[in-house]
Coordinates of C-alpha atoms and ligand atoms in Angstrom, one line a residue:
X1 CA 200.0 -19.9 218.6
X2 CA 202.1 -22.7 220.2
X3 CA 201.9 -25.0 217.2
X4 CA 203.6 -22.4 215.0
X5 CA 206.3 -21.8 217.6
X6 CA 207.0 -25.5 218.1
X7 CA 207.2 -26.2 214.4
X8 CA 209.5 -23.3 213.7
X9 CA 211.9 -24.9 216.1
X10 CA 212.2 -27.9 213.8
X11 CA 214.0 -25.5 211.4
X12 CA 215.8 -23.0 213.6
X13 CA 218.3 -24.1 216.2
X14 CA 218.6 -22.4 219.5
X15 CA 220.6 -19.6 217.9
X16 CA 217.5 -18.8 215.8
X17 CA 219.3 -19.8 212.5
X18 CA 218.8 -22.4 209.9
X19 CA 220.2 -24.0 206.8
X20 CA 217.4 -25.4 204.6
X21 CA 217.9 -27.4 201.4
X22 CA 215.7 -26.4 198.5
X23 CA 214.7 -28.9 195.9
X24 CA 211.7 -27.7 193.8
X25 CA 213.9 -27.1 190.8
X26 CA 212.7 -30.0 188.7
X27 CA 209.4 -28.2 188.5
X28 CA 210.3 -24.6 188.7
X29 CA 213.4 -24.7 186.3
X30 CA 213.0 -28.2 184.8
X31 CA 215.1 -31.4 185.1
X32 CA 218.0 -29.8 183.3
X33 CA 219.0 -28.1 186.6
X34 CA 220.2 -31.6 187.5
X35 CA 222.4 -32.0 184.5
X36 CA 225.6 -31.2 186.4
X37 CA 225.1 -34.2 188.7
X38 CA 222.4 -36.3 187.1
X39 CA 222.0 -38.8 190.0
X40 CA 220.7 -36.0 192.1
X41 CA 217.5 -36.1 190.1
X42 CA 216.7 -39.1 192.3
X43 CA 215.1 -37.5 195.4
X44 CA 216.2 -40.2 197.8
X45 CA 219.8 -40.0 196.8
X46 CA 220.3 -36.3 197.3
X47 CA 218.0 -36.1 200.4
X48 CA 220.0 -38.9 202.0
X49 CA 223.3 -36.9 201.3
X50 CA 222.0 -33.6 202.7
X51 CA 220.5 -35.2 205.8
X52 CA 223.7 -37.1 206.5
X53 CA 225.6 -33.8 206.2
X54 CA 223.5 -32.3 209.0
X55 CA 221.0 -30.0 207.1
X56 CA 218.4 -28.3 209.4
X57 CA 215.5 -28.6 207.1
X58 CA 214.4 -29.3 203.5
X59 CA 211.9 -27.6 201.2
X60 CA 210.1 -29.6 198.5
X61 CA 206.9 -29.9 196.5
X62 CA 204.4 -32.5 197.8
X63 CA 205.2 -35.3 195.3
X64 CA 208.9 -35.3 196.0
X65 CA 208.3 -35.2 199.7
X66 CA 206.2 -38.3 199.4
X67 CA 209.1 -40.1 197.7
X68 CA 211.9 -38.8 199.9
X69 CA 210.3 -38.3 203.4
X70 CA 211.7 -41.6 204.6
X71 CA 215.2 -40.2 204.3
X72 CA 214.5 -37.4 206.8
X73 CA 215.5 -37.5 210.4
X74 CA 212.7 -37.1 212.9
X75 CA 214.0 -33.6 213.7
X76 CA 214.7 -32.4 210.1
X77 CA 212.2 -29.6 209.4
X78 CA 210.0 -30.3 206.4
X79 CA 208.7 -27.4 204.4
X80 CA 206.2 -28.0 201.6
X81 CA 205.9 -25.4 198.9
X82 CA 202.3 -25.1 197.6
X83 CA 202.9 -22.8 194.6
X84 CA 205.1 -22.9 191.5
X85 CA 205.3 -22.3 187.8
X86 CA 207.1 -24.1 185.0
X87 CA 209.7 -22.7 182.6
X88 CA 207.5 -24.0 179.8
X89 CA 205.1 -21.2 180.1
X90 CA 205.2 -18.1 177.9
X91 CA 207.7 -15.7 179.4
X92 CA 205.2 -13.2 180.7
X93 CA 203.1 -15.9 182.4
X94 CA 206.2 -16.9 184.3
X95 CA 205.5 -13.9 186.5
X96 CA 202.7 -15.9 188.1
X97 CA 203.0 -18.8 190.5
X98 CA 200.0 -21.1 190.6
X99 CA 198.7 -23.4 193.4
X100 CA 199.8 -27.0 193.0
X101 CA 198.6 -28.5 196.3
X102 CA 196.7 -27.7 199.5
X103 CA 197.6 -27.1 203.1
X104 CA 195.9 -30.4 204.0
X105 CA 198.2 -32.3 201.6
X106 CA 201.2 -30.8 203.4
X107 CA 199.8 -31.8 206.8
X108 CA 199.3 -35.4 205.6
X109 CA 203.0 -35.4 204.6
X110 CA 203.9 -34.4 208.1
X111 CA 205.0 -30.9 207.1
X112 CA 206.4 -28.5 209.7
X113 CA 205.7 -25.5 207.5
X114 CA 204.2 -24.5 204.1
X115 CA 205.5 -22.0 201.6
X116 CA 204.1 -19.9 198.8
X117 CA 205.7 -17.4 196.5
X118 CA 204.7 -13.8 195.9
X119 CA 206.4 -12.0 193.0
X120 CA 206.0 -8.5 194.3
X121 CA 205.5 -6.0 191.5
X122 CA 204.4 -8.6 189.0
X123 CA 201.2 -7.9 187.0
X124 CA 199.8 -11.0 188.8
X125 CA 200.7 -9.7 192.3
X126 CA 197.0 -9.6 193.2
X127 CA 196.5 -13.3 192.5
X128 CA 199.6 -14.4 194.4
X129 CA 198.6 -12.2 197.4
X130 CA 195.2 -13.9 197.5
X131 CA 196.9 -17.4 197.2
X132 CA 199.3 -16.5 200.0
X133 CA 196.5 -15.1 202.2
X134 CA 194.5 -18.3 201.8
X135 CA 197.4 -20.6 202.5
X136 CA 198.4 -18.6 205.6
X137 CA 194.9 -18.4 206.9
X138 CA 194.3 -22.2 206.7
X139 CA 197.8 -23.1 207.8
X140 CA 197.7 -20.8 210.8
X141 CA 194.4 -22.5 211.8
X142 CA 196.3 -25.8 212.0
X143 CA 199.3 -24.2 213.9
X144 CA 201.5 -24.5 210.8
X145 CA 204.0 -21.7 210.0
X146 CA 203.9 -20.1 206.6
X147 CA 206.9 -19.1 204.6
X148 CA 206.8 -16.4 201.9
X149 CA 209.2 -16.5 199.1
X150 CA 209.0 -12.7 198.7
X151 CA 210.6 -12.1 195.3
X152 CA 210.3 -8.7 193.6
X153 CA 209.9 -9.4 189.9
X154 CA 208.4 -7.9 186.7
X155 CA 208.7 -5.1 184.2
X156 CA 207.9 -2.3 186.5
X157 CA 210.6 -3.4 189.0
X158 CA 213.2 -3.4 186.2
X159 CA 212.0 0.0 184.9
X160 CA 212.1 1.7 188.2
X161 CA 214.9 -0.1 190.1
X162 CA 217.1 -1.5 187.3
X163 CA 217.2 -5.0 188.8
X164 CA 215.2 -7.2 191.1
X165 CA 218.0 -7.4 193.6
X166 CA 218.0 -3.7 194.4
X167 CA 217.7 -3.5 198.1
X168 CA 214.9 -0.9 198.0
X169 CA 212.6 -3.3 196.3
X170 CA 213.9 -6.4 198.2
X171 CA 213.2 -4.7 201.5
X172 CA 209.8 -3.6 200.2
X173 CA 208.9 -7.2 199.4
X174 CA 210.2 -8.4 202.8
X175 CA 208.1 -5.7 204.5
X176 CA 205.0 -6.7 202.5
X177 CA 205.6 -10.3 203.5
X178 CA 205.9 -9.4 207.2
X179 CA 202.8 -7.3 207.0
X180 CA 200.9 -10.2 205.4
X181 CA 201.7 -12.4 208.4
X182 CA 204.6 -14.6 207.0
X183 CA 206.4 -16.5 209.7
X184 CA 209.6 -16.7 207.6
X185 CA 210.7 -14.8 204.6
X186 CA 213.0 -16.0 201.8
X187 CA 214.5 -13.4 199.5
X188 CA 217.4 -12.4 197.3
X189 CA 220.9 -11.3 198.2
X190 CA 221.1 -7.5 197.9
X191 CA 224.8 -7.4 197.3
X192 CA 226.1 -6.1 200.6
X193 CA 225.8 -6.6 204.4
X194 CA 224.6 -3.0 204.9
X195 CA 221.7 -3.3 202.4
X196 CA 220.7 -6.7 203.6
X197 CA 220.5 -5.3 207.1
X198 CA 217.9 -2.9 205.9
X199 CA 215.9 -5.9 204.5
X200 CA 216.1 -7.6 207.9
X201 CA 214.9 -4.4 209.6
X202 CA 212.0 -4.0 207.2
X203 CA 210.9 -7.6 208.0
X204 CA 210.2 -6.4 211.6
X205 CA 211.5 -9.4 213.4
X206 CA 210.2 -12.1 211.0
X207 CA 213.3 -14.3 210.2
X208 CA 214.8 -13.5 206.8
X209 CA 216.5 -16.3 204.9
X210 CA 218.7 -15.9 201.9
X211 CA 217.6 -17.5 198.6
X212 CA 220.7 -19.3 197.4
X213 CA 220.8 -18.5 193.7
X214 CA 222.8 -20.0 190.8
X215 CA 225.8 -22.1 191.7
X216 CA 228.8 -19.9 192.5
X217 CA 231.9 -20.8 190.6
X218 CA 234.0 -20.7 193.8
X219 CA 232.5 -22.1 197.0
X220 CA 234.2 -19.4 199.0
X221 CA 232.3 -16.8 197.1
X222 CA 229.0 -18.3 198.2
X223 CA 230.2 -18.7 201.8
X224 CA 231.1 -15.0 201.9
X225 CA 227.6 -14.1 200.9
X226 CA 226.1 -16.3 203.6
X227 CA 228.5 -14.9 206.2
X228 CA 227.4 -11.4 205.3
X229 CA 223.7 -12.4 205.5
X230 CA 224.4 -13.6 209.1
X231 CA 226.3 -10.5 210.0
X232 CA 223.4 -8.4 208.7
X233 CA 221.0 -10.2 211.1
X234 CA 219.7 -12.7 208.6
X235 CA 218.4 -16.0 209.9
X236 CA 220.2 -18.3 207.5
X237 CA 219.8 -19.6 204.0
X238 CA 217.6 -21.8 201.7
X239 CA 220.0 -23.3 199.3
X240 CA 219.4 -25.5 196.2
X241 CA 221.8 -25.3 193.3
X242 CA 224.9 -24.5 195.4
X243 CA 224.3 -27.9 197.1
X244 CA 222.8 -30.3 194.6
X245 CA 224.9 -29.2 191.7
X246 CA 228.0 -30.6 193.5
X247 CA 228.9 -34.2 193.2
X248 CA 229.7 -34.4 196.9
X249 CA 227.6 -31.7 198.6
X250 CA 228.8 -32.5 202.1
X251 CA 231.8 -30.1 202.4
X252 CA 229.6 -27.2 201.2
X253 CA 226.8 -28.1 203.7
X254 CA 229.3 -28.5 206.6
X255 CA 231.0 -25.2 205.7
X256 CA 227.6 -23.4 205.5
X257 CA 226.6 -24.8 208.9
X258 CA 229.8 -23.5 210.4
X259 CA 229.2 -20.0 209.0
X260 CA 225.6 -20.0 210.0
X261 CA 225.7 -21.5 213.4
X262 CA 229.2 -20.7 214.6
X263 CA 229.8 -17.4 212.9
X264 CA 233.0 -18.8 211.4
X265 CA 234.8 -16.7 208.8
X266 CA 234.3 -18.2 205.3
X267 CA 238.0 -19.0 204.8
X268 CA 238.0 -20.9 208.1
X269 CA 234.8 -22.7 207.4
X270 CA 235.9 -23.7 203.9
X271 CA 239.1 -25.3 205.3
X272 CA 237.4 -27.5 207.9
Ligands
FBP1 P1 218.6 -22.0 194.7 O1 219.4 -22.0 195.9 O2 219.0 -23.0 193.7 O3 218.5 -20.6 194.1 O4 217.1 -22.4 195.2 C1 216.3 -21.4 195.7 C2 215.1 -21.2 194.9 O5 214.2 -20.2 195.4 C3 214.3 -22.5 194.6 O6 213.4 -22.7 195.6 C4 213.6 -22.1 193.3 O7 213.3 -23.2 192.5 C5 214.6 -21.3 192.6 O8 215.5 -20.7 193.6 C6 214.0 -20.1 191.9 O9 214.9 -19.4 191.2 P2 214.5 -18.3 190.2 O10 213.1 -18.0 190.4 O11 215.5 -17.2 190.4 O12 214.7 -18.9 188.8

């Protein structure tokens, strides 16, 4: 499918790697995620900053994309996420992501990819599988790549594996995403290069991107994780809080780009 191939290139450089900025937090976590740098709640302001710093792509929900799309460069990849949940729901219902838009909305916004989450192991896994299958089927008809946020989550995962970041279950989710036909997979850090390499293997050639996670206290700490992701064969990272919770996100973005695209050691990249 040539459309899928062409659109994937808007995210991935020739090296097959990408740094994508994530900003769906106002919905998924709530506006309080912006407390650290409140002006970043304004989509145009933060998107302008990340684009200027050289980000490869951005991931947003449809309404924010409509507000901030003007700030993107013609070659900035635009990923529109079509499922989410709020933190306002009862705890157990937070194990379900619901549809909030349609593939056609994303196409109208000029999207280069659409995304949907599956919480593997959740009691609502079945619903999210169907949602992902529907998004993928329609998107693929239009030549649009589909990204799966493949997140193991739920009581059974905790009982059996102790934590959702255990590599055995992260690799299971990545494999399931690949088997469903995802064109990119976004998932958790498993804690080591060796275990993340297993996740990459399980994904059977589908690019695996790190899901950034909570802001690291020390930028170097986060750069080291991303370095290991790349060493493990990962295709890059989708990063939100580690970027927008910094007053000036540029040094972090530039350092991440050096680690991802130039294989620079974290200490070197941080100095530049
Ligand atoms: P971060 O880099 O801030 O972790 O962003 C990635 C992301 O997947 C967002 O897209 C999403 O809102 C958030 O993390 C979900 O985090 P969690 O489900 O762990 O609360």
